[in-house]
Amino acid sequence: MKIYNSLTRKKEEFVPLEEGKVKMYACGITVSGEAHVGHGFQAILYDIFRKFLEKQGYEVTYARNYTDVDDKIIAKSKETGIPADKYAQMMIGEIDGVMRELDVDEPTVWLKATENIGNIISFIEDLIQKGHAYPAPNGDVYFDVDSYPAYGQLSGRDKEDMLDGVRVENDESKKNPYDFALWKAAKEGEIFWESPWGKGRPGWHIECSAMNRAAFGEQIDIHGGGRDLIFPHHENEIAQTEALTGKRFAKYWTHNGLIKVNGQKMSKSLGNSLLLKDLLAKYSNEAIKFALLSTGYRGDVNITDDLFPNAEGHLVRFYTLIEKAEETFPQEKGLYPEIDKKFDEAMSDDFNTALALSDLYGYFKDVSRFLAENDPTARRMTNQIRATYSLLGLFKRDAKAYLAKYAPKDEAPDEVKAVAEERWKARLAKDWAKSDELRERLKQLGYAVKDSKEGYTLSKI
Ligand SMILES: [Zn+2]
């Protein structure tokens, strides 16, 4: 299979470091707030990467982290009065819950910065010993960018560009303004750990390098994250790890596109941040996945007002055909392997979910035709669609239950409702002749009526 490597800027044949095994790491969420759709998108993608690699026969170890100490979490802690560690734990609980609702599986290994302080400190000590880092008089420790000439290989930025992307802080304690903090001295009242450089906490970039070394050793196969992490975060991860080991850190660097809302960047400051829990209150997790995966993972996803409603509409139509096929051919257990073959072809080409999903329209057109011809191939196709596309988290539900929850309720026009009301009154008056006549009228208008003890329901014929 082929994977696009951001480091070489090419699609490359995937060959893991060790035959049959894949070590994959994706940068997770900084738990300073609730999970938004961008977090969901990235979590869904790497969950799918893992599952598809497993389908290809690889034994995958997938590690994902929570950044549970950083400036934003400390700021939130001050704002809310909840201690930083408690606040982070609380947010992790909420985010885990919402990811379960989104139907994202747990990674093989969960990593947390606060549970790896020892690993982080020893990584920094090793960098200092090798001359790639230096403690500053203020208690911070910095990475010495000049000591690592290959810096900039992933982002293609030179040192001049780098200055724009680096927040300039404690300038006087750094050798160069583009040096970045590995360890930050604690300010009064902030959460801290003891270290050889005094009380402090890790910088953000170092945690991924240190936790990777602890979980996997010196090298991994796939490293991933959002495209916004290329610089400085991933550039710095490469510098830290490769300066220390002299080996290529990750063989394949993968980066997913970003989320836009009506063409605009999604951000808290613009007030257009879409929280996952709000989306899940309105749409099925399958519709959210269908919508997000309809764009290839490297492209930006533009969320317009009708993106999720349209996705739900497609799924309702697909589930309607699945329900019909399952009711018409209840005993048919056969499959339709061609669908699985095409799916694997699409996904083997840099996880092309957009192509895999667009194939569904043709398949369901065929299902509909086979149903009209009373051909059990319809059911074989829907069996295969369920089996194959569950890897993307789709078609995992009971069709009836799905439709009951997400299919739009047909609202009858006023004219029809008036006739139905009249009929109900005739029925209550036991005027059966009139009731039957009005039932016939409704039929001509395209509606069936069903009576029950509580009243009646109208449905489109
Ligand atoms: Zn990272």
mmCIF file with all atom_site columns, C-alpha atoms in Angstrom, residues 64 91 137 170 193 202 214 384:
data_model
loop_
_atom_site.group_PDB
_atom_site.id
_atom_site.type_symbol
_atom_site.label_atom_id
_atom_site.label_alt_id
_atom_site.label_comp_id
_atom_site.label_asym_id
_atom_site.label_entity_id
_atom_site.label_seq_id
_atom_site.pdbx_PDB_ins_code
_atom_site.Cartn_x
_atom_site.Cartn_y
_atom_site.Cartn_z
_atom_site.occupancy
_atom_site.B_iso_or_equiv
_atom_site.pdbx_formal_charge
_atom_site.auth_seq_id
_atom_site.auth_comp_id
_atom_site.auth_asym_id
_atom_site.auth_atom_id
_atom_site.pdbx_PDB_model_num
ATOM 1 C CA . ARG A 1 64  ? -1.893  8.248  21.362 1.00 0.00 ? 64  ARG A CA 1
ATOM 2 C CA . MET A 1 91  ? -11.563 16.933 30.748 1.00 0.00 ? 91  MET A CA 1
ATOM 3 C CA . PRO A 1 137 ? 19.761  30.696 34.552 1.00 0.00 ? 137 PRO A CA 1
ATOM 4 C CA . ASN A 1 170 ? 12.385  34.798 28.124 1.00 0.00 ? 170 ASN A CA 1
ATOM 5 C CA . TRP A 1 193 ? 7.565   18.553 39.425 1.00 0.00 ? 193 TRP A CA 1
ATOM 6 C CA . PRO A 1 202 ? 7.831   19.843 30.623 1.00 0.00 ? 202 PRO A CA 1
ATOM 7 C CA . ALA A 1 214 ? 9.533   5.046  26.304 1.00 0.00 ? 214 ALA A CA 1
ATOM 8 C CA . GLN A 1 384 ? -20.923 -7.026 2.001  1.00 0.00 ? 384 GLN A CA 1
#
